[in-house]
XYZ file of C-alpha atoms in Angstrom:
745
model
C 60.808 157.258 111.802
C 62.682 160.197 113.315
C 61.320 163.697 113.863
C 63.777 166.592 113.616
C 63.284 170.226 114.530
C 65.228 172.740 112.475
C 65.037 176.534 112.404
C 62.455 176.738 109.597
C 61.145 173.173 109.281
C 60.078 170.009 111.004
C 61.643 167.058 109.204
C 60.416 163.446 109.242
C 62.972 160.915 108.116
C 62.775 157.157 107.534
C 65.542 155.452 105.626
C 66.012 157.246 102.316
C 62.709 159.123 102.630
C 62.307 162.589 104.149
C 59.293 164.862 104.526
C 59.874 168.558 105.235
C 57.126 170.690 106.760
C 57.589 174.460 106.902
C 57.201 176.154 110.284
C 56.264 179.398 108.531
C 53.431 178.473 106.161
C 52.891 174.727 106.717
C 53.893 173.766 103.173
C 55.067 170.187 102.629
C 57.838 168.860 100.413
C 59.479 165.472 99.906
C 63.255 165.590 99.706
C 66.191 163.194 99.772
C 67.263 162.065 103.224
C 70.697 163.558 102.604
C 69.151 167.048 102.605
C 69.095 166.848 106.385
C 72.678 168.078 106.154
C 71.357 171.336 104.711
C 68.937 171.996 107.579
C 69.821 174.680 110.138
C 70.815 173.019 113.425
C 68.457 169.981 113.267
C 67.597 168.448 116.637
C 66.064 164.961 116.914
C 62.883 165.256 119.001
C 62.183 161.518 119.012
C 60.414 158.753 117.121
C 56.945 158.750 115.538
C 54.997 156.091 113.622
C 53.550 158.107 110.754
C 51.783 161.215 109.477
C 48.021 161.738 109.787
C 47.950 165.194 108.213
C 47.532 168.882 108.981
C 44.720 170.765 110.677
C 43.936 174.376 111.556
C 41.609 174.452 114.536
C 40.685 178.123 114.093
C 41.621 181.049 111.883
C 43.325 182.615 114.927
C 45.584 179.582 115.454
C 48.567 178.225 113.494
C 48.375 175.040 111.446
C 49.106 171.842 113.372
C 50.899 168.755 112.100
C 49.244 165.581 113.455
C 51.593 162.625 113.894
C 51.043 159.065 115.104
C 52.946 158.968 118.384
C 52.054 155.427 119.414
C 50.320 152.450 117.826
C 49.119 149.028 119.009
C 48.939 145.841 116.962
C 45.310 144.725 116.683
C 45.955 141.484 114.817
C 46.723 139.853 111.512
C 44.222 139.758 108.664
C 44.275 137.008 105.992
C 47.618 137.167 104.227
C 49.405 138.119 107.474
C 48.604 141.805 107.007
C 49.193 143.716 110.229
C 46.479 146.097 111.446
C 47.311 148.841 113.930
C 45.211 151.005 116.217
C 46.323 154.590 116.836
C 46.660 154.928 120.601
C 48.448 158.284 120.911
C 49.022 161.285 118.678
C 51.226 164.364 118.780
C 50.154 167.755 117.418
C 52.999 170.120 116.515
C 52.120 173.797 115.913
C 53.628 174.911 112.623
C 55.029 178.169 113.917
C 58.352 179.560 115.004
C 57.446 179.020 118.661
C 59.174 176.206 120.521
C 56.949 173.108 120.798
C 55.932 171.826 124.207
C 57.221 168.458 125.395
C 55.757 165.997 122.866
C 56.551 162.966 125.080
C 58.013 161.112 122.108
C 60.048 157.960 122.466
C 63.672 159.048 122.234
C 65.763 157.961 119.298
C 68.627 155.645 120.311
C 70.767 156.907 117.446
C 70.449 160.506 118.612
C 70.668 159.733 122.309
C 70.924 163.334 123.402
C 67.178 163.719 122.754
C 65.538 167.103 123.130
C 67.661 170.175 123.669
C 65.804 172.309 126.178
C 66.442 176.058 125.933
C 68.201 177.602 128.887
C 66.274 180.011 131.069
C 67.169 183.676 130.538
C 68.034 185.469 133.767
C 67.832 189.210 134.357
C 69.865 191.472 136.621
C 68.068 193.347 139.463
C 68.644 196.670 137.687
C 67.102 195.346 134.488
C 64.096 194.079 136.439
C 63.550 197.491 138.144
C 63.771 199.278 134.824
C 61.285 196.862 133.190
C 58.810 197.186 136.076
C 58.974 200.999 135.903
C 58.463 200.953 132.166
C 55.570 198.504 132.484
C 53.788 200.671 135.095
C 54.049 203.683 132.775
C 52.631 201.699 129.881
C 49.783 200.420 132.058
C 48.847 203.907 133.198
C 48.761 205.184 129.615
C 47.008 202.304 127.872
C 45.305 200.397 130.692
C 42.001 199.804 128.925
C 43.417 198.481 125.625
C 45.772 196.150 127.517
C 42.961 194.703 129.647
C 40.906 194.160 126.543
C 43.828 192.522 124.779
C 44.575 190.291 127.773
C 40.934 189.189 127.912
C 40.939 188.417 124.198
C 44.161 186.446 124.530
C 42.767 184.441 127.438
C 39.644 183.559 125.442
C 41.788 182.642 122.466
C 44.011 180.409 124.604
C 41.018 178.781 126.251
C 39.387 178.038 122.904
C 42.639 176.646 121.519
C 43.052 174.392 124.566
C 39.453 173.213 124.326
C 39.629 172.363 120.618
C 43.032 170.765 120.967
C 41.732 168.714 123.887
C 38.835 167.479 121.743
C 41.220 166.583 118.928
C 43.315 164.488 121.300
C 40.206 162.814 122.743
C 38.846 161.957 119.293
C 42.033 160.054 118.514
C 43.011 158.717 121.912
C 39.905 158.152 124.055
C 37.651 156.027 121.875
C 39.885 153.422 120.164
C 38.534 154.666 116.856
C 41.340 155.006 114.294
C 43.040 152.136 112.486
C 45.445 151.619 109.610
C 47.452 148.935 107.866
C 50.625 149.517 105.847
C 49.787 146.622 103.500
C 46.001 145.984 103.646
C 43.166 148.152 102.325
C 40.910 148.611 105.349
C 38.539 150.871 103.383
C 37.444 148.168 100.930
C 35.636 144.910 101.630
C 37.124 141.630 100.430
C 34.549 141.554 97.629
C 35.395 145.060 96.404
C 39.094 144.286 96.583
C 38.519 141.189 94.444
C 36.655 143.264 91.868
C 39.512 145.771 91.503
C 41.900 145.287 88.632
C 45.327 144.072 89.679
C 47.651 147.067 89.470
C 50.884 148.304 90.933
C 49.188 151.403 92.329
C 50.051 152.288 95.933
C 47.498 151.382 98.571
C 46.146 154.906 99.094
C 45.246 155.232 95.395
C 42.910 152.197 95.560
C 40.923 153.083 98.680
C 37.173 153.628 98.951
C 36.940 157.407 99.153
C 34.010 157.227 101.590
C 36.175 155.796 104.353
C 39.515 157.597 103.760
C 39.174 159.628 106.970
C 42.374 161.653 106.792
C 42.064 162.454 103.089
C 41.487 166.184 103.564
C 44.192 166.493 106.214
C 46.783 164.826 103.953
C 45.549 166.465 100.722
C 48.468 168.924 100.503
C 50.822 165.969 100.363
C 48.723 164.183 97.733
C 48.641 167.359 95.632
C 52.409 167.249 95.219
C 51.729 164.454 92.680
C 55.162 162.902 92.863
C 55.883 159.198 93.451
C 57.770 159.938 96.675
C 54.537 160.845 98.524
C 53.353 157.218 98.374
C 55.602 156.337 101.297
C 54.038 159.030 103.504
C 50.316 158.774 102.725
C 48.663 156.367 105.193
C 44.898 155.825 104.678
C 43.257 155.836 108.123
C 39.739 154.674 108.921
C 37.539 155.649 111.819
C 35.600 152.671 113.080
C 36.529 149.419 114.752
C 38.755 146.390 114.114
C 39.115 143.223 116.169
C 40.657 139.901 115.135
C 40.339 136.632 117.061
C 41.299 133.019 116.460
C 38.642 130.541 117.631
C 38.837 126.785 118.202
C 35.740 124.680 117.492
C 35.864 122.297 120.428
C 32.599 120.822 121.733
C 34.358 118.834 124.467
C 35.988 121.581 126.490
C 34.420 122.958 129.629
C 31.862 125.550 128.510
C 32.325 127.502 131.724
C 36.047 127.956 131.222
C 36.803 131.590 130.850
C 39.045 132.944 128.120
C 41.183 136.030 128.402
C 39.242 139.074 127.265
C 39.424 140.009 123.582
C 39.866 143.580 124.841
C 43.485 142.728 125.628
C 46.211 142.854 122.974
C 46.558 139.707 120.843
C 48.770 137.024 122.320
C 50.312 133.825 121.063
C 47.722 131.045 121.100
C 48.786 127.729 122.567
C 47.765 124.756 120.473
C 45.745 122.713 122.958
C 44.506 120.137 120.510
C 45.401 120.008 116.827
C 42.424 117.817 115.971
C 39.943 120.655 116.602
C 39.354 122.949 113.631
C 40.387 126.582 113.991
C 39.232 129.682 112.203
C 39.956 133.385 112.343
C 37.095 135.846 112.715
C 37.617 139.560 112.133
C 35.238 142.456 112.510
C 35.952 145.653 110.550
C 33.678 148.683 110.842
C 34.462 151.688 108.675
C 32.677 154.995 109.223
C 31.928 157.283 106.300
C 33.676 160.651 106.356
C 30.602 162.206 104.708
C 28.094 163.845 107.061
C 30.340 162.885 109.944
C 29.685 164.197 113.408
C 27.882 163.890 116.694
C 24.396 162.554 117.263
C 22.360 165.722 117.816
C 24.500 167.716 115.379
C 24.110 165.306 112.447
C 20.852 163.524 111.665
C 19.188 162.227 108.517
C 20.256 162.984 104.949
C 21.949 166.004 103.361
C 21.633 167.554 99.899
C 24.411 165.301 98.545
C 22.608 162.110 99.540
C 24.921 161.347 102.465
C 23.434 160.235 105.802
C 24.643 160.626 109.354
C 26.290 157.784 111.283
C 26.869 155.746 108.144
C 29.010 152.705 108.969
C 29.860 149.669 106.868
C 30.626 146.580 108.967
C 32.374 143.570 107.448
C 32.661 140.222 109.187
C 35.543 138.089 107.901
C 35.935 134.345 108.406
C 39.275 132.850 107.395
C 39.855 129.083 107.278
C 43.048 127.786 105.674
C 43.217 129.594 102.316
C 39.523 130.544 102.244
C 38.306 134.009 103.230
C 34.569 134.639 103.562
C 33.121 138.127 103.943
C 29.683 139.365 104.946
C 28.906 143.092 104.790
C 26.123 145.116 106.439
C 25.610 148.856 106.734
C 23.902 151.192 109.148
C 22.903 154.792 108.576
C 20.442 157.426 109.716
C 16.933 157.437 108.226
C 17.504 159.233 104.876
C 14.953 162.013 105.274
C 15.486 165.560 106.556
C 14.926 165.356 110.307
C 16.505 166.577 113.508
C 16.281 166.594 117.288
C 16.963 169.691 119.369
C 19.712 168.345 121.557
C 19.397 170.458 124.695
C 16.715 168.306 126.291
C 16.877 164.738 127.480
C 15.502 162.475 124.722
C 14.177 165.340 122.557
C 11.214 164.806 120.253
C 12.213 164.275 116.579
C 10.863 166.590 113.908
C 10.840 166.645 110.112
C 12.722 169.552 108.536
C 11.394 169.159 104.985
C 8.184 167.871 103.482
C 7.578 164.735 101.488
C 8.006 166.297 98.030
C 11.150 168.221 98.968
C 12.733 165.041 100.330
C 12.117 162.800 97.289
C 15.179 163.783 95.163
C 17.641 163.518 98.047
C 16.212 160.206 99.271
C 16.554 158.926 95.707
C 20.099 160.287 95.479
C 21.079 158.401 98.631
C 19.748 155.053 97.450
C 21.011 155.556 93.900
C 24.491 155.808 95.430
C 23.897 152.785 97.643
C 22.563 150.588 94.845
C 25.469 151.577 92.616
C 27.862 150.153 95.216
C 25.859 147.223 96.603
C 23.395 146.430 93.739
C 20.582 145.435 96.139
C 19.548 146.632 99.572
C 17.321 145.136 102.253
C 16.235 147.844 104.695
C 15.621 146.664 108.260
C 13.890 149.532 110.010
C 13.830 149.085 113.809
C 12.161 152.347 114.883
C 9.052 152.151 117.038
C 5.793 152.031 115.125
C 4.100 153.986 117.902
C 4.971 157.017 119.984
C 7.402 159.767 119.056
C 9.470 157.627 116.655
C 6.449 156.871 114.463
C 6.820 160.198 112.642
C 10.248 159.233 111.299
C 9.290 155.620 110.548
C 6.232 156.690 108.556
C 8.245 159.239 106.563
C 10.794 156.526 105.748
C 8.168 154.076 104.489
C 6.485 156.725 102.335
C 9.782 157.570 100.650
C 10.513 153.873 99.998
C 7.096 153.493 98.319
C 7.639 156.616 96.234
C 11.130 155.469 95.223
C 9.578 152.174 94.045
C 12.780 150.360 93.124
C 12.701 146.549 92.702
C 16.220 146.293 94.148
C 15.095 147.826 97.440
C 13.326 145.614 100.008
C 11.776 147.107 103.136
C 11.422 145.167 106.409
C 9.971 146.796 109.522
C 10.626 145.295 112.952
C 9.423 147.187 116.024
C 12.344 146.209 118.232
C 10.927 147.432 121.520
C 7.529 145.876 120.901
C 8.974 142.446 120.120
C 11.672 142.595 122.796
C 9.501 144.128 125.514
C 10.566 143.199 129.014
C 14.258 142.996 128.082
C 13.689 139.841 126.018
C 16.261 140.718 123.369
C 16.555 137.074 122.407
C 13.293 137.666 120.530
C 15.417 139.177 117.759
C 15.453 135.592 116.498
C 11.869 136.265 115.366
C 13.368 138.672 112.847
C 16.239 136.441 111.716
C 13.800 133.545 111.246
C 11.477 135.754 109.178
C 14.281 136.870 106.843
C 16.131 133.530 106.700
C 15.308 133.075 102.990
C 16.651 136.566 102.230
C 19.861 135.751 104.142
C 20.281 132.535 102.156
C 19.682 134.247 98.810
C 22.054 137.104 99.673
C 24.982 134.710 100.193
C 28.412 136.185 101.027
C 31.726 137.061 99.458
C 34.104 134.096 99.179
C 37.660 134.078 97.827
C 40.599 131.708 97.915
C 44.054 131.661 96.384
C 42.610 130.932 92.944
C 40.211 133.881 93.000
C 36.526 134.614 93.592
C 34.271 131.654 94.434
C 31.016 133.570 95.044
C 29.835 137.096 95.771
C 27.398 138.664 98.204
C 24.257 139.720 96.340
C 23.106 142.874 98.137
C 23.370 143.952 101.773
C 21.240 144.590 104.834
C 20.914 148.285 105.697
C 19.882 148.337 109.365
C 18.709 151.416 111.246
C 16.965 152.581 114.386
C 16.797 156.219 115.486
C 20.477 156.549 116.395
C 21.683 153.456 114.498
C 23.521 152.397 117.645
C 22.030 150.103 120.277
C 19.170 148.266 118.579
C 21.033 148.270 115.282
C 24.089 146.564 116.770
C 22.005 143.849 118.437
C 20.255 143.036 115.151
C 23.400 143.174 113.016
C 25.156 140.818 115.434
C 22.217 138.394 115.246
C 22.150 138.417 111.423
C 25.941 138.057 111.230
C 25.839 135.077 113.581
C 23.331 133.275 111.368
C 25.575 133.911 108.362
C 28.741 132.808 110.192
C 27.198 129.494 111.227
C 26.116 128.870 107.629
C 29.637 129.665 106.423
C 31.357 127.392 108.955
C 29.022 124.507 108.152
C 29.647 125.048 104.449
C 33.402 124.807 105.081
C 33.023 121.734 107.283
C 34.292 123.508 110.389
C 30.989 122.953 112.248
C 28.750 119.872 112.231
C 25.516 120.461 110.239
C 23.139 120.009 113.191
C 25.061 121.753 115.977
C 25.333 125.418 116.957
C 28.599 127.255 117.532
C 30.378 126.031 120.715
C 29.552 128.186 123.702
C 33.128 129.350 124.234
C 33.403 130.522 120.615
C 30.019 132.193 120.827
C 30.983 134.130 123.942
C 34.097 135.540 122.279
C 32.041 136.356 119.192
C 29.469 138.199 121.318
C 32.170 140.259 123.018
C 33.562 141.275 119.626
C 30.189 142.601 118.485
C 29.608 144.315 121.837
C 33.010 146.007 121.543
C 32.044 147.083 118.037
C 28.772 148.564 119.293
C 30.469 150.416 122.145
C 33.121 151.926 119.894
C 30.658 153.034 117.204
C 28.450 154.508 119.926
C 31.288 156.465 121.545
C 32.131 157.987 118.167
C 28.571 159.187 117.499
C 26.970 159.657 120.922
C 29.944 160.002 123.253
C 29.101 156.922 125.393
C 29.028 153.147 125.055
C 26.089 151.267 123.526
C 23.055 150.936 125.805
C 22.402 147.261 125.107
C 25.988 146.063 125.215
C 25.379 143.582 128.024
C 22.947 141.593 125.846
C 25.308 141.631 122.872
C 28.129 140.439 125.150
C 26.284 137.743 127.076
C 22.988 137.034 125.322
C 21.163 138.070 128.512
C 19.722 141.365 129.674
C 20.674 141.835 133.323
C 19.913 144.358 136.033
C 23.492 145.627 136.001
C 23.152 146.356 132.294
C 19.886 148.215 132.760
C 21.370 150.311 135.538
C 24.483 151.035 133.453
C 22.222 152.103 130.576
C 20.803 154.804 132.809
C 24.265 156.218 133.394
C 25.028 156.131 129.665
C 21.710 157.767 128.768
C 22.300 160.543 131.279
C 25.871 160.904 130.039
C 24.691 161.236 126.439
C 22.326 163.997 127.503
C 25.041 165.873 129.403
C 27.740 165.416 126.750
C 25.450 166.801 124.093
C 25.024 170.130 125.837
C 28.336 171.748 124.997
C 31.090 169.273 124.349
C 29.428 168.139 121.129
C 29.703 171.670 119.757
C 33.483 171.625 120.143
C 33.815 168.054 118.925
C 31.607 168.715 115.905
C 33.765 171.733 115.061
C 36.924 169.613 115.205
C 35.370 166.874 113.043
C 34.241 169.465 110.489
C 37.767 170.890 110.380
C 39.215 167.398 109.930
C 36.885 166.897 106.962
C 37.520 170.350 105.495
C 34.027 171.693 106.186
C 33.349 175.221 107.449
C 32.450 175.529 111.130
C 28.974 177.034 111.339
C 28.903 177.830 115.072
C 30.578 180.811 116.724
C 32.866 178.904 119.073
C 33.757 181.971 121.138
C 30.082 182.534 121.946
C 29.800 178.996 123.313
C 32.006 180.017 126.239
C 29.500 182.544 127.526
C 26.569 180.187 126.888
C 28.359 177.420 128.742
C 29.053 179.608 131.781
C 25.512 180.989 131.806
C 24.021 177.511 131.580
C 26.254 176.162 134.342
C 25.126 178.940 136.699
C 21.451 178.367 135.908
C 21.880 174.630 136.381
C 23.534 175.079 139.771
C 20.833 177.485 140.875
C 18.104 175.115 139.696
C 19.686 172.171 141.478
C 20.057 174.142 144.701
C 16.398 175.129 144.561
C 15.313 171.574 143.784
C 17.436 170.192 146.580
C 15.958 172.594 149.115
C 12.404 171.896 147.936
C 12.709 168.110 148.092
C 14.456 168.210 151.465
C 11.699 170.418 152.844
C 8.942 168.170 151.427
C 10.485 164.992 152.819
C 10.967 166.502 156.261
C 7.449 167.963 156.275
C 5.612 164.816 155.239
C 7.775 162.596 157.395
C 6.429 164.526 160.386
C 2.839 164.609 159.069
C 2.485 160.983 157.944
C 4.607 158.923 160.334
C 3.243 158.112 163.813
C 5.463 158.855 166.779
C 6.223 155.165 167.393
C 7.716 154.637 163.891
C 11.368 155.283 163.139
C 12.094 157.149 159.883
C 14.750 155.429 157.699
C 14.739 157.468 154.510
C 12.782 159.321 151.843
C 12.936 159.596 148.072
C 11.383 161.802 145.412
C 10.244 159.431 142.648
C 7.865 159.142 139.718
C 5.002 156.643 139.471
C 5.210 155.139 135.979
C 2.125 152.921 136.091
C 0.545 153.495 132.609
C -2.931 153.596 134.137
C -1.977 156.761 136.051
C -0.566 158.642 133.058
C -3.023 161.005 131.430
C -3.309 161.964 127.764
C -0.577 164.571 128.108
C 1.814 161.900 129.447
C 2.498 164.067 132.473
C 4.583 162.344 135.129
C 2.981 161.551 138.495
C 5.327 162.647 141.296
C 5.427 160.635 144.496
C 7.256 160.694 147.803
C 8.395 157.271 149.017
C 8.956 157.253 152.787
C 10.370 154.278 154.668
C 10.025 153.571 158.379
C 10.998 150.567 160.475
C 7.644 148.844 159.914
C 5.970 150.413 156.858
C 6.487 152.367 153.676
C 4.382 155.306 152.466
C 3.590 156.253 148.872
C 2.452 159.883 148.868
C 1.178 161.414 145.613
C 2.333 164.988 145.207
C 0.462 167.570 143.141
C 3.153 169.922 141.834
C 0.716 172.641 140.784
C -1.076 172.642 144.150
C 2.262 172.098 145.904
C 0.859 169.507 148.293
C 0.273 165.776 148.790
C -3.303 165.001 147.772
C -3.363 161.292 148.722
C -1.128 158.649 150.226
C -1.016 154.952 151.145
C 0.570 153.346 154.178
C 1.672 149.770 153.511
C 3.056 147.404 156.109
C 6.439 145.865 155.325
C 4.932 142.514 156.334
C 2.596 142.773 153.335
C 5.474 143.481 150.919
C 5.755 140.306 148.830
C 8.581 141.050 146.417
C 10.523 143.818 144.643
C 11.235 143.648 140.913
C 13.631 145.742 138.833
C 13.063 146.152 135.094
C 12.128 148.427 132.204
C 9.288 150.891 132.511
C 5.903 149.478 131.475
C 4.541 151.522 128.595
C 1.485 151.555 126.366
C 3.258 153.597 123.697
C 6.779 153.631 122.310
C 9.811 152.036 123.863
C 10.579 151.705 127.576
C 12.999 154.493 128.508
C 13.646 153.984 132.180
C 14.653 151.442 134.770
C 11.871 150.986 137.325
C 11.250 149.359 140.668
C 7.973 147.465 141.223
C 6.808 146.874 144.803
C 4.337 143.971 145.034
C 2.120 143.986 148.120
C -0.991 142.408 149.638
C -4.145 144.413 150.199
C -6.199 142.808 152.983
C -4.497 139.433 152.370
C -5.177 139.673 148.619
C -2.159 139.552 146.309
C -1.824 141.200 142.908
C -1.301 144.834 143.930
C 1.839 146.811 143.124
C 3.444 150.253 142.753
C 5.796 150.897 139.825
C 8.251 153.699 140.552
C 11.281 155.129 138.839
C 13.998 157.497 139.941
C 14.453 161.102 138.919
C 17.788 161.862 137.337
C 20.693 163.283 139.212
C 23.489 165.399 137.841
C 25.335 163.258 135.273
C 28.606 164.510 136.734
C 27.761 162.499 139.856
C 27.981 159.166 138.005
C 28.760 156.379 140.367
C 27.536 158.204 143.492
C 24.131 156.589 143.677
C 21.628 154.580 141.733
C 21.203 154.916 138.010
C 18.691 157.454 136.802
C 17.320 158.521 133.465
C 15.533 161.854 133.420
C 15.990 165.505 134.303
C 13.121 167.541 135.716
C 13.396 171.124 136.909
C 11.835 170.725 140.330
C 12.693 167.116 141.107
C 16.311 166.715 139.999
C 17.497 165.720 143.470
C 17.307 162.618 145.610
C 17.667 162.702 149.369
C 19.364 159.273 149.430
C 20.310 156.692 146.801
C 17.373 154.531 145.765
C 19.570 151.472 146.183
C 19.547 152.182 149.942
C 15.798 151.600 149.971
C 16.349 148.122 148.548
C 19.080 147.442 151.085
C 17.003 148.621 154.029
C 13.910 146.708 152.962
């Protein structure tokens, strides 16, 4: 469709349809295409793909019209319905000012494209007169002008920051999808239950997942049939579609092109092997939407944070099978103060105050899904126990026969990165999976329906939740394929199919995580490959540190933009965030400089004190000893200096309060037996950090070791050293990357 700029309007035109948007007050109207002749000097700016809606980022700014600038085909759903991902948007300020270059594809019909205004030149005499006048004005009203200039600069900076977040929300996370002919907001089962009508697509959607509803509401309110062409229901979430071939004879090590790439034509290698299409559709609720530390738990309307419905579709010939799961924050009132790394959760309301809102949440859920099986993955010990216990108490008080509660301490069962132990859970609930069934339709209608859903949660409903949902969905998919005769009864899914399937679920987890936490899922390597590897653990450290950093200030802007998209009032004073941000940055730099100087001084001092003259110093690191036997009741970290020479390494225990090393060990490199990398050993809660364990002999006796982990660096330095997971005031600096120790040893 073409976008025109006239004196008083922006005009979108496609065939016989035209949408006029006022540049003065932002009002919308649908008019005949022939009315373009009545517009004042219309200029074609280029081509766009559709309208998302309008937004006002701040009361000081004009309304903005959000348009789909570029789309990408994701794939075809059953019935050859095309699904598109929004890859680029354009935001046009609805004002009389000239828009900046929108970088639109130029219309071939109106080949002259954008008319750029000519620059206005001034004569030397005019310039002298203006300069003289300006100096007089400055001398008379210098203070008000400076104040006004400062206010304008702050206003411009805020507008740029919010606009930047709006663009990132749409363009950086592969999050927004739409289909002109398929209802992405409703599952196959819900679509089958709807009465057959001639209503347009947007009138049949599930309101929970209609993400641009508020932004397009002015158009809907016109209540004329012509708006149907312009209203495009958009979901935030994830969609991926793949065609798989069940071939047990092909080389299992043969690599397939990544499902991350755009769909391509599949070559038919062997018609005798059955094929099926698998699609993954995740749809995020627009209620209680927002960022991780800004939105937790339940609200007074029964909506929970990070609520996502995920539907797995299997299509074989004319049969479409659907299996739905949901995830959502623990539905009690709780929060985490987000300006610390891994902050401790706290309950905001007591048990009695929470009861009606917990009940409201599950009343809504049971109305939609009839039955729910809760799979609660939070730790049953440590800091998460508070939230898990509150959840269980509310379930018992709710006392509904259609609600089943299953608790699975993910980190306890999967300790030591053994995420394959999730099968313990799927085996335990296998009867529930069988009884739940799935949605199944063909050309004749509904064959069977899914009886209830799994509602899976951990603390964030991201990493652990995605691993478990993928495992449950795999069990269901294999049952479905065997039922359809696509798979032999006694064989698992071929390895090549399984790998593609794993990547799909890992992509889903990463996308959902970026939307809520700002970074990819922390356990994506297991979901992708079925194995937990060192590279994945190290990458997790980067993502954890990134989440901590992103939360500090960017989340405030992003939350404000999301609230404005949903039509909610912004509760934070965005102008005040500027000063807080600057103040924090200065304090952080000062703290890092002090920490750097302190650690450098300590390493140099103890290198001279501990190393004999005949040993050559290779490097030093400020680390933390995470052996559980050394951690006291307050869980205070034990700081150590690790020094490496040409023939030995030294582990020096540093007392921060006394500001000195109180003991140390010298260990010969000849006695170093092996070095292991893995998760932190812990007697409580989940392992948080990646650690290095140095195994050594003591007087020819094996079985001794030191378990050390790194102190975090500045998250902005990602990629400049080893992965780290924690910020401490006095130890947030490393003399050299820890990986160099491994290389030198």
